[in-house]
Amino acid sequence: MKKNTKLPGNTHYYFLPIASLIFSVAMFLLVGRAVANNAVLRSIFSCQAQGLGGLIPTINVWYEQGTNLSFIPAGEVIKKVWLNDPSQVTMDFDGPVCMQFGLKPNTSSGDCKNSAANVIQLRRIKKLDIPGLPNTSNTLLTVITEAQGKNKLYTFQVIYKTDSPEYHTLAIFPDPSGQEGACARVSQ
């Protein structure tokens, strides 16, 4: 006598593995998307961060968390920093940075010789009312760094964000050696 395997009572043997497979694939896709949307690190080459490709790099700042701008991978030390609109962003550093006041700046004296920061931490704050500053949706961050006796100038458009943070660190990496076109000029 032949056994009939297509009885209504045996369908659960096929349903569970298929349901498990569908659930696993769905979870894999959702987790992969969440990880991609919550990347902790964004990176660019030094020449791109300097705008040598023809585009001004951006850095986003949020209320929920700070955003680090790291020159550690490039091996560069921050010598001086300007923020055009300090009414919506605070800055902190991982070491001493040149602080100058007055009409005659002197980068060879005092703390300017001893600047040793590699990371700037930017944090969005509730807008402060500073007389004379216009209401803007972004600002410009200028950074002068030094490595092996050579200075570099970086400018970043700082974008004020209100949504959930997309990343927490923008890392500047050394320019790729032997890779032509990594920082090719982009026509605008």
Short mmCIF file of N, CA and C in Angstrom, two decimals:
data_model
loop_
_atom_site.label_atom_id
_atom_site.label_comp_id
_atom_site.label_asym_id
_atom_site.label_seq_id
_atom_site.Cartn_x
_atom_site.Cartn_y
_atom_site.Cartn_z
N MET A 1 0.83 -1.17 0.00
CA MET A 1 0.00 0.00 0.00
C MET A 1 0.89 1.25 0.00
N LYS A 2 0.59 2.17 -0.88
CA LYS A 2 1.35 3.40 -1.04
C LYS A 2 0.86 4.46 -0.06
N LYS A 3 1.82 5.20 0.52
CA LYS A 3 1.47 6.25 1.48
C LYS A 3 1.19 7.55 0.73
N ASN A 4 0.11 8.22 1.00
CA ASN A 4 -0.26 9.47 0.36
C ASN A 4 0.32 10.62 1.19
N THR A 5 1.32 11.33 0.63
CA THR A 5 1.96 12.43 1.36
C THR A 5 1.27 13.77 1.12
N LYS A 6 0.26 13.81 0.29
CA LYS A 6 -0.42 15.06 0.00
C LYS A 6 -1.72 15.19 0.78
N LEU A 7 -1.72 14.70 1.97
CA LEU A 7 -2.90 14.83 2.81
C LEU A 7 -2.96 16.23 3.41
N PRO A 8 -4.14 16.75 3.63
CA PRO A 8 -4.25 18.10 4.19
C PRO A 8 -3.53 18.27 5.52
N GLY A 9 -3.41 17.26 6.29
CA GLY A 9 -2.75 17.36 7.59
C GLY A 9 -1.24 17.51 7.49
N ASN A 10 -0.61 17.26 6.36
CA ASN A 10 0.85 17.32 6.20
C ASN A 10 1.34 18.65 5.63
N THR A 11 0.49 19.62 5.34
CA THR A 11 0.91 20.88 4.71
C THR A 11 1.79 21.72 5.63
N HIS A 12 1.70 21.56 6.93
CA HIS A 12 2.52 22.37 7.84
C HIS A 12 4.00 22.02 7.71
N TYR A 13 4.34 20.84 7.22
CA TYR A 13 5.74 20.48 7.02
C TYR A 13 6.39 21.34 5.95
N TYR A 14 5.62 21.81 4.98
CA TYR A 14 6.13 22.66 3.91
C TYR A 14 6.03 24.13 4.26
N PHE A 15 5.04 24.49 5.03
CA PHE A 15 4.78 25.89 5.36
C PHE A 15 5.87 26.47 6.26
N LEU A 16 6.29 25.75 7.29
CA LEU A 16 7.27 26.27 8.24
C LEU A 16 8.62 26.61 7.59
N PRO A 17 9.20 25.72 6.78
CA PRO A 17 10.47 26.11 6.16
C PRO A 17 10.34 27.30 5.21
N ILE A 18 9.27 27.36 4.46
CA ILE A 18 9.07 28.48 3.53
C ILE A 18 8.86 29.78 4.30
N ALA A 19 8.04 29.73 5.33
CA ALA A 19 7.79 30.93 6.15
C ALA A 19 9.09 31.38 6.82
N SER A 20 9.87 30.44 7.30
CA SER A 20 11.15 30.77 7.93
C SER A 20 12.10 31.43 6.92
N LEU A 21 12.15 30.90 5.72
CA LEU A 21 13.00 31.47 4.68
C LEU A 21 12.56 32.89 4.32
N ILE A 22 11.27 33.11 4.15
CA ILE A 22 10.74 34.43 3.82
C ILE A 22 11.06 35.41 4.95
N PHE A 23 10.86 34.99 6.20
CA PHE A 23 11.14 35.84 7.35
C PHE A 23 12.64 36.19 7.40
N SER A 24 13.51 35.21 7.16
CA SER A 24 14.96 35.45 7.20
C SER A 24 15.39 36.44 6.13
N VAL A 25 14.88 36.29 4.92
CA VAL A 25 15.23 37.20 3.83
C VAL A 25 14.74 38.61 4.14
N ALA A 26 13.51 38.72 4.66
CA ALA A 26 12.96 40.04 5.01
C ALA A 26 13.80 40.71 6.09
N MET A 27 14.20 39.97 7.11
CA MET A 27 15.02 40.54 8.19
C MET A 27 16.38 40.97 7.67
N PHE A 28 16.97 40.15 6.80
CA PHE A 28 18.27 40.48 6.21
C PHE A 28 18.19 41.79 5.44
N LEU A 29 17.14 41.96 4.65
CA LEU A 29 16.98 43.18 3.87
C LEU A 29 16.74 44.39 4.77
N LEU A 30 15.91 44.24 5.79
CA LEU A 30 15.63 45.36 6.69
C LEU A 30 16.85 45.75 7.51
N VAL A 31 17.57 44.77 8.03
CA VAL A 31 18.76 45.08 8.82
C VAL A 31 19.83 45.70 7.93
N GLY A 32 20.01 45.18 6.73
CA GLY A 32 20.98 45.75 5.80
C GLY A 32 20.67 47.20 5.48
N ARG A 33 19.40 47.50 5.29
CA ARG A 33 18.99 48.88 5.00
C ARG A 33 19.22 49.78 6.21
N ALA A 34 18.90 49.28 7.41
CA ALA A 34 19.10 50.08 8.62
C ALA A 34 20.57 50.36 8.85
N VAL A 35 21.43 49.38 8.62
CA VAL A 35 22.87 49.59 8.79
C VAL A 35 23.37 50.61 7.79
N ALA A 36 22.91 50.52 6.55
CA ALA A 36 23.34 51.48 5.52
C ALA A 36 22.87 52.89 5.86
N ASN A 37 21.67 53.02 6.42
CA ASN A 37 21.13 54.34 6.76
C ASN A 37 21.77 54.91 8.02
N ASN A 38 22.36 54.10 8.87
CA ASN A 38 22.95 54.56 10.12
C ASN A 38 24.46 54.37 10.12
N ALA A 39 25.09 54.64 9.00
CA ALA A 39 26.54 54.50 8.91
C ALA A 39 27.19 55.41 9.94
N VAL A 40 28.16 54.89 10.63
CA VAL A 40 28.80 55.66 11.68
C VAL A 40 29.94 56.51 11.15
N LEU A 41 30.43 56.17 9.97
CA LEU A 41 31.59 56.87 9.45
C LEU A 41 31.37 57.26 7.99
N ARG A 42 31.69 58.48 7.70
CA ARG A 42 31.70 58.96 6.32
C ARG A 42 33.14 59.39 6.07
N SER A 43 33.70 59.03 4.93
CA SER A 43 35.11 59.36 4.70
C SER A 43 35.31 59.96 3.32
N ILE A 44 36.32 60.83 3.22
CA ILE A 44 36.72 61.41 1.95
C ILE A 44 38.24 61.59 1.94
N PHE A 45 38.79 61.67 0.74
CA PHE A 45 40.22 61.91 0.62
C PHE A 45 40.51 63.39 0.92
N SER A 46 41.74 63.65 1.33
CA SER A 46 42.17 65.01 1.66
C SER A 46 41.95 65.97 0.50
N CYS A 47 42.29 65.56 -0.71
CA CYS A 47 42.13 66.46 -1.86
C CYS A 47 40.66 66.78 -2.12
N GLN A 48 39.76 65.83 -1.85
CA GLN A 48 38.32 66.09 -1.99
C GLN A 48 37.86 67.06 -0.91
N ALA A 49 38.34 66.86 0.32
CA ALA A 49 37.95 67.72 1.43
C ALA A 49 38.48 69.14 1.26
N GLN A 50 39.56 69.30 0.50
CA GLN A 50 40.10 70.63 0.22
C GLN A 50 39.37 71.31 -0.93
N GLY A 51 38.47 70.59 -1.58
CA GLY A 51 37.72 71.17 -2.69
C GLY A 51 38.48 71.15 -4.00
N LEU A 52 39.57 70.38 -4.09
CA LEU A 52 40.38 70.37 -5.30
C LEU A 52 39.67 69.71 -6.48
N GLY A 53 38.60 68.98 -6.21
CA GLY A 53 37.80 68.39 -7.27
C GLY A 53 36.74 69.34 -7.80
N GLY A 54 36.65 70.53 -7.22
CA GLY A 54 35.70 71.52 -7.70
C GLY A 54 34.41 71.59 -6.91
N LEU A 55 34.25 70.75 -5.88
CA LEU A 55 33.04 70.76 -5.05
C LEU A 55 33.40 71.10 -3.61
N ILE A 56 32.54 71.88 -2.96
CA ILE A 56 32.74 72.18 -1.55
C ILE A 56 32.18 71.00 -0.74
N PRO A 57 33.00 70.35 0.09
CA PRO A 57 32.49 69.25 0.89
C PRO A 57 31.52 69.75 1.95
N THR A 58 30.59 68.89 2.34
CA THR A 58 29.62 69.24 3.37
C THR A 58 29.81 68.37 4.60
N ILE A 59 29.41 68.92 5.73
CA ILE A 59 29.35 68.16 6.98
C ILE A 59 28.04 68.53 7.66
N ASN A 60 27.29 67.53 8.05
CA ASN A 60 25.98 67.75 8.68
C ASN A 60 26.13 67.77 10.19
N VAL A 61 25.34 68.63 10.85
CA VAL A 61 25.31 68.66 12.32
C VAL A 61 23.86 68.53 12.77
N TRP A 62 23.65 67.75 13.83
CA TRP A 62 22.32 67.47 14.36
C TRP A 62 22.22 67.88 15.82
N TYR A 63 20.97 67.99 16.29
CA TYR A 63 20.72 68.26 17.70
C TYR A 63 21.02 67.04 18.56
N GLU A 64 20.68 65.85 18.07
CA GLU A 64 20.76 64.63 18.87
C GLU A 64 22.17 64.24 19.28
N GLN A 65 23.13 64.45 18.39
CA GLN A 65 24.50 64.04 18.69
C GLN A 65 25.46 64.96 17.95
N GLY A 66 26.70 64.94 18.36
CA GLY A 66 27.71 65.72 17.69
C GLY A 66 28.22 65.00 16.46
N THR A 67 28.92 65.75 15.61
CA THR A 67 29.56 65.19 14.43
C THR A 67 31.05 65.50 14.54
N ASN A 68 31.87 64.45 14.46
CA ASN A 68 33.32 64.62 14.53
C ASN A 68 33.89 64.83 13.14
N LEU A 69 34.86 65.71 13.04
CA LEU A 69 35.63 65.91 11.83
C LEU A 69 37.05 65.48 12.19
N SER A 70 37.46 64.31 11.68
CA SER A 70 38.72 63.70 12.11
C SER A 70 39.79 63.78 11.03
N PHE A 71 40.94 64.34 11.42
CA PHE A 71 42.11 64.39 10.55
C PHE A 71 43.13 63.33 10.97
N ILE A 72 42.74 62.43 11.87
CA ILE A 72 43.64 61.38 12.35
C ILE A 72 44.12 60.48 11.21
N PRO A 73 43.21 59.95 10.35
CA PRO A 73 43.70 59.08 9.28
C PRO A 73 44.70 59.77 8.33
N ALA A 74 44.56 61.08 8.14
CA ALA A 74 45.46 61.83 7.25
C ALA A 74 46.77 62.19 7.96
N GLY A 75 46.81 62.02 9.28
CA GLY A 75 48.02 62.36 10.04
C GLY A 75 48.27 63.85 10.12
N GLU A 76 47.19 64.65 10.13
CA GLU A 76 47.33 66.10 10.13
C GLU A 76 46.92 66.68 11.48
N VAL A 77 47.58 67.77 11.86
CA VAL A 77 47.29 68.47 13.11
C VAL A 77 46.54 69.76 12.76
N ILE A 78 45.50 70.04 13.49
CA ILE A 78 44.70 71.25 13.28
C ILE A 78 45.46 72.43 13.86
N LYS A 79 45.68 73.45 13.02
CA LYS A 79 46.40 74.63 13.47
C LYS A 79 45.47 75.81 13.77
N LYS A 80 44.41 75.95 12.99
CA LYS A 80 43.49 77.09 13.17
C LYS A 80 42.14 76.73 12.58
N VAL A 81 41.07 77.28 13.18
CA VAL A 81 39.70 76.99 12.74
C VAL A 81 38.87 78.27 12.79
N TRP A 82 38.04 78.46 11.77
CA TRP A 82 37.06 79.54 11.74
C TRP A 82 35.69 78.94 11.49
N LEU A 83 34.70 79.48 12.16
CA LEU A 83 33.30 79.12 11.91
C LEU A 83 32.57 80.43 11.66
N ASN A 84 32.03 80.61 10.45
CA ASN A 84 31.43 81.89 10.09
C ASN A 84 30.22 82.25 10.93
N ASP A 85 29.39 81.28 11.29
CA ASP A 85 28.20 81.54 12.08
C ASP A 85 28.21 80.65 13.32
N PRO A 86 28.70 81.17 14.45
CA PRO A 86 28.75 80.35 15.66
C PRO A 86 27.44 80.32 16.45
N SER A 87 26.35 80.84 15.86
CA SER A 87 25.09 80.94 16.60
C SER A 87 24.32 79.63 16.69
N GLN A 88 24.70 78.60 15.89
CA GLN A 88 23.95 77.35 15.90
C GLN A 88 24.82 76.11 16.07
N VAL A 89 26.13 76.32 16.25
CA VAL A 89 27.06 75.19 16.35
C VAL A 89 28.09 75.47 17.43
N THR A 90 28.35 74.46 18.28
CA THR A 90 29.47 74.56 19.21
C THR A 90 30.62 73.72 18.67
N MET A 91 31.84 74.07 19.06
CA MET A 91 33.03 73.32 18.63
C MET A 91 33.84 72.93 19.85
N ASP A 92 34.39 71.72 19.79
CA ASP A 92 35.32 71.26 20.81
C ASP A 92 36.43 70.51 20.10
N PHE A 93 37.56 70.35 20.75
CA PHE A 93 38.73 69.75 20.12
C PHE A 93 39.32 68.69 21.05
N ASP A 94 40.07 67.76 20.48
CA ASP A 94 40.69 66.71 21.28
C ASP A 94 42.07 67.11 21.79
N GLY A 95 42.46 68.34 21.62
CA GLY A 95 43.74 68.84 22.09
C GLY A 95 43.78 70.34 21.95
N PRO A 96 44.92 70.96 22.33
CA PRO A 96 45.02 72.42 22.23
C PRO A 96 45.00 72.90 20.78
N VAL A 97 44.36 74.05 20.57
CA VAL A 97 44.26 74.67 19.25
C VAL A 97 44.62 76.14 19.40
N CYS A 98 45.19 76.70 18.35
CA CYS A 98 45.59 78.10 18.35
C CYS A 98 44.39 79.02 18.60
N MET A 99 44.48 79.85 19.60
CA MET A 99 43.44 80.84 19.89
C MET A 99 44.08 82.21 19.78
N GLN A 100 43.54 83.05 18.90
CA GLN A 100 44.11 84.37 18.69
C GLN A 100 43.03 85.43 18.80
N PHE A 101 43.41 86.52 19.38
CA PHE A 101 42.51 87.66 19.49
C PHE A 101 43.30 88.92 19.15
N GLY A 102 42.60 89.93 18.71
CA GLY A 102 43.28 91.18 18.40
C GLY A 102 43.50 91.37 16.92
N LEU A 103 44.13 92.48 16.59
CA LEU A 103 44.32 92.86 15.20
C LEU A 103 45.54 92.23 14.54
N LYS A 104 46.53 91.83 15.32
CA LYS A 104 47.76 91.29 14.74
C LYS A 104 47.93 89.82 15.12
N PRO A 105 47.39 88.92 14.30
CA PRO A 105 47.56 87.50 14.61
C PRO A 105 49.02 87.06 14.44
N ASN A 106 49.48 86.19 15.31
CA ASN A 106 50.85 85.70 15.26
C ASN A 106 50.80 84.19 15.47
N THR A 107 50.89 83.42 14.38
CA THR A 107 50.76 81.97 14.47
C THR A 107 52.02 81.28 14.98
N SER A 108 53.09 82.01 15.19
CA SER A 108 54.33 81.39 15.65
C SER A 108 54.53 81.53 17.15
N SER A 109 53.54 82.04 17.86
CA SER A 109 53.73 82.24 19.29
C SER A 109 52.70 81.48 20.12
N GLY A 110 53.04 81.26 21.36
CA GLY A 110 52.12 80.69 22.34
C GLY A 110 51.51 79.36 21.92
N ASP A 111 50.19 79.28 22.05
CA ASP A 111 49.50 78.03 21.79
C ASP A 111 49.47 77.66 20.30
N CYS A 112 49.82 78.61 19.42
CA CYS A 112 49.83 78.30 17.98
C CYS A 112 50.98 77.36 17.63
N LYS A 113 52.07 77.44 18.36
CA LYS A 113 53.17 76.51 18.16
C LYS A 113 52.82 75.13 18.70
N ASN A 114 51.97 75.10 19.72
CA ASN A 114 51.67 73.86 20.42
C ASN A 114 50.33 73.24 20.04
N SER A 115 49.72 73.69 18.97
CA SER A 115 48.45 73.09 18.55
C SER A 115 48.66 71.60 18.32
N ALA A 116 47.75 70.79 18.88
CA ALA A 116 47.93 69.34 18.78
C ALA A 116 46.61 68.61 18.56
N ALA A 117 45.57 69.31 18.17
CA ALA A 117 44.27 68.66 17.96
C ALA A 117 44.23 67.97 16.60
N ASN A 118 43.53 66.85 16.56
CA ASN A 118 43.31 66.12 15.31
C ASN A 118 41.84 65.98 14.98
N VAL A 119 40.96 66.29 15.96
CA VAL A 119 39.52 66.10 15.79
C VAL A 119 38.78 67.35 16.25
N ILE A 120 37.80 67.76 15.43
CA ILE A 120 36.88 68.83 15.81
C ILE A 120 35.53 68.17 16.04
N GLN A 121 34.91 68.47 17.16
CA GLN A 121 33.58 67.94 17.44
C GLN A 121 32.59 69.08 17.31
N LEU A 122 31.66 68.96 16.36
CA LEU A 122 30.64 69.99 16.11
C LEU A 122 29.31 69.50 16.66
N ARG A 123 28.57 70.40 17.29
CA ARG A 123 27.26 70.02 17.83
C ARG A 123 26.28 71.15 17.55
N ARG A 124 25.13 70.79 17.05
CA ARG A 124 24.09 71.78 16.76
C ARG A 124 23.42 72.19 18.06
N ILE A 125 23.19 73.49 18.21
CA ILE A 125 22.50 74.03 19.38
C ILE A 125 21.33 74.90 18.93
N LYS A 126 20.47 75.21 19.87
CA LYS A 126 19.37 76.13 19.58
C LYS A 126 19.98 77.48 19.22
N LYS A 127 19.47 78.10 18.18
CA LYS A 127 20.04 79.34 17.66
C LYS A 127 20.12 80.42 18.74
N LEU A 128 21.31 81.00 18.84
CA LEU A 128 21.55 82.12 19.74
C LEU A 128 21.33 83.41 18.96
N ASP A 129 20.81 84.41 19.62
CA ASP A 129 20.61 85.70 18.97
C ASP A 129 21.90 86.51 19.10
N ILE A 130 22.68 86.54 18.03
CA ILE A 130 23.92 87.31 18.02
C ILE A 130 23.70 88.49 17.09
N PRO A 131 23.70 89.72 17.63
CA PRO A 131 23.46 90.89 16.78
C PRO A 131 24.43 90.96 15.60
N GLY A 132 23.87 91.23 14.44
CA GLY A 132 24.68 91.38 13.24
C GLY A 132 24.80 90.13 12.40
N LEU A 133 24.46 88.96 12.96
CA LEU A 133 24.53 87.74 12.16
C LEU A 133 23.18 87.48 11.49
N PRO A 134 23.19 87.27 10.19
CA PRO A 134 21.92 86.99 9.49
C PRO A 134 21.44 85.57 9.79
N ASN A 135 20.16 85.32 9.57
CA ASN A 135 19.58 84.00 9.74
C ASN A 135 19.93 83.16 8.52
N THR A 136 20.69 82.07 8.70
CA THR A 136 21.12 81.24 7.58
C THR A 136 20.78 79.78 7.82
N SER A 137 20.72 79.01 6.74
CA SER A 137 20.43 77.58 6.86
C SER A 137 21.70 76.74 6.89
N ASN A 138 22.87 77.39 6.77
CA ASN A 138 24.15 76.69 6.86
C ASN A 138 25.24 77.71 7.14
N THR A 139 26.45 77.22 7.33
CA THR A 139 27.58 78.12 7.56
C THR A 139 28.83 77.50 6.95
N LEU A 140 29.94 78.21 7.01
CA LEU A 140 31.19 77.73 6.45
C LEU A 140 32.19 77.50 7.58
N LEU A 141 32.81 76.33 7.57
CA LEU A 141 33.86 75.97 8.53
C LEU A 141 35.18 75.93 7.75
N THR A 142 36.16 76.70 8.20
CA THR A 142 37.48 76.73 7.57
C THR A 142 38.48 76.13 8.54
N VAL A 143 39.31 75.22 8.06
CA VAL A 143 40.29 74.54 8.90
C VAL A 143 41.65 74.58 8.21
N ILE A 144 42.67 74.98 8.97
CA ILE A 144 44.06 74.94 8.50
C ILE A 144 44.73 73.80 9.26
N THR A 145 45.35 72.88 8.53
CA THR A 145 46.06 71.77 9.17
C THR A 145 47.52 71.79 8.75
N GLU A 146 48.31 70.99 9.46
CA GLU A 146 49.72 70.86 9.13
C GLU A 146 50.13 69.40 9.25
N ALA A 147 50.92 68.95 8.29
CA ALA A 147 51.52 67.62 8.34
C ALA A 147 52.85 67.68 7.61
N GLN A 148 53.89 67.19 8.25
CA GLN A 148 55.23 67.13 7.67
C GLN A 148 55.68 68.50 7.15
N GLY A 149 55.38 69.55 7.93
CA GLY A 149 55.82 70.89 7.59
C GLY A 149 55.02 71.59 6.51
N LYS A 150 53.95 70.97 6.01
CA LYS A 150 53.13 71.58 4.96
C LYS A 150 51.73 71.87 5.50
N ASN A 151 51.23 73.05 5.16
CA ASN A 151 49.88 73.43 5.56
C ASN A 151 48.86 73.06 4.49
N LYS A 152 47.63 72.79 4.93
CA LYS A 152 46.52 72.54 4.01
C LYS A 152 45.33 73.37 4.47
N LEU A 153 44.56 73.84 3.50
CA LEU A 153 43.36 74.63 3.78
C LEU A 153 42.13 73.81 3.39
N TYR A 154 41.21 73.66 4.33
CA TYR A 154 39.96 72.95 4.10
C TYR A 154 38.79 73.89 4.35
N THR A 155 37.76 73.80 3.54
CA THR A 155 36.51 74.51 3.81
C THR A 155 35.38 73.51 3.70
N PHE A 156 34.45 73.56 4.65
CA PHE A 156 33.30 72.67 4.69
C PHE A 156 32.03 73.49 4.83
N GLN A 157 31.05 73.16 4.05
CA GLN A 157 29.74 73.76 4.23
C GLN A 157 29.05 72.97 5.34
N VAL A 158 28.74 73.64 6.44
CA VAL A 158 28.10 73.00 7.58
C VAL A 158 26.59 73.13 7.40
N ILE A 159 25.92 72.00 7.32
CA ILE A 159 24.48 71.96 7.08
C ILE A 159 23.77 71.66 8.40
N TYR A 160 22.82 72.51 8.77
CA TYR A 160 22.04 72.29 9.99
C TYR A 160 20.92 71.30 9.69
N LYS A 161 20.89 70.20 10.46
CA LYS A 161 19.89 69.15 10.23
C LYS A 161 18.99 69.00 11.45
N THR A 162 17.75 68.58 11.19
CA THR A 162 16.79 68.36 12.29
C THR A 162 16.33 66.91 12.36
N ASP A 163 16.65 66.10 11.35
CA ASP A 163 16.21 64.70 11.35
C ASP A 163 17.18 63.84 12.18
N SER A 164 17.04 62.54 12.09
CA SER A 164 17.93 61.63 12.82
C SER A 164 19.32 61.65 12.20
N PRO A 165 20.37 61.55 13.03
CA PRO A 165 21.74 61.57 12.52
C PRO A 165 22.02 60.45 11.53
N GLU A 166 22.75 60.77 10.48
CA GLU A 166 23.12 59.81 9.45
C GLU A 166 24.49 59.20 9.71
N TYR A 167 25.36 59.92 10.38
CA TYR A 167 26.71 59.46 10.70
C TYR A 167 27.22 60.28 11.86
N HIS A 168 28.31 59.84 12.50
CA HIS A 168 28.86 60.63 13.60
C HIS A 168 30.28 61.12 13.35
N THR A 169 30.93 60.63 12.30
CA THR A 169 32.30 61.05 12.03
C THR A 169 32.53 61.21 10.52
N LEU A 170 33.12 62.34 10.16
CA LEU A 170 33.63 62.54 8.80
C LEU A 170 35.14 62.46 8.92
N ALA A 171 35.73 61.40 8.35
CA ALA A 171 37.16 61.16 8.46
C ALA A 171 37.86 61.59 7.17
N ILE A 172 38.96 62.31 7.32
CA ILE A 172 39.76 62.76 6.19
C ILE A 172 40.93 61.78 6.04
N PHE A 173 41.00 61.13 4.88
CA PHE A 173 42.06 60.16 4.61
C PHE A 173 43.11 60.77 3.70
N PRO A 174 44.36 60.27 3.77
CA PRO A 174 45.39 60.78 2.87
C PRO A 174 45.00 60.52 1.42
N ASP A 175 45.51 61.37 0.54
CA ASP A 175 45.22 61.20 -0.88
C ASP A 175 45.74 59.84 -1.36
N PRO A 176 45.00 59.20 -2.25
CA PRO A 176 45.44 57.89 -2.74
C PRO A 176 46.67 58.04 -3.62
N SER A 177 47.64 57.20 -3.38
CA SER A 177 48.86 57.28 -4.21
C SER A 177 48.70 56.36 -5.42
N GLY A 178 49.07 56.88 -6.56
CA GLY A 178 49.01 56.10 -7.78
C GLY A 178 47.62 55.94 -8.37
N GLN A 179 46.64 56.64 -7.84
CA GLN A 179 45.27 56.56 -8.38
C GLN A 179 44.92 57.89 -9.03
N GLU A 180 45.19 58.01 -10.29
CA GLU A 180 44.85 59.22 -11.02
C GLU A 180 43.33 59.37 -11.07
N GLY A 181 42.87 60.57 -10.94
CA GLY A 181 41.44 60.84 -11.07
C GLY A 181 40.67 60.79 -9.76
N ALA A 182 41.30 60.40 -8.65
CA ALA A 182 40.57 60.33 -7.39
C ALA A 182 40.05 61.71 -6.99
N CYS A 183 40.79 62.73 -7.35
CA CYS A 183 40.37 64.10 -7.05
C CYS A 183 40.32 64.94 -8.31
N ALA A 184 39.91 64.32 -9.38
CA ALA A 184 39.82 65.04 -10.65
C ALA A 184 38.80 66.16 -10.53
N ARG A 185 39.08 67.24 -11.19
CA ARG A 185 38.20 68.41 -11.15
C ARG A 185 36.85 68.07 -11.78
N VAL A 186 35.80 68.42 -11.07
CA VAL A 186 34.44 68.18 -11.55
C VAL A 186 33.92 69.44 -12.21
N SER A 187 33.44 69.35 -13.43
CA SER A 187 32.88 70.56 -14.08
C SER A 187 31.51 70.83 -13.50
N GLN A 188 31.23 72.09 -13.25
CA GLN A 188 29.96 72.45 -12.62
C GLN A 188 29.04 73.13 -13.60
#
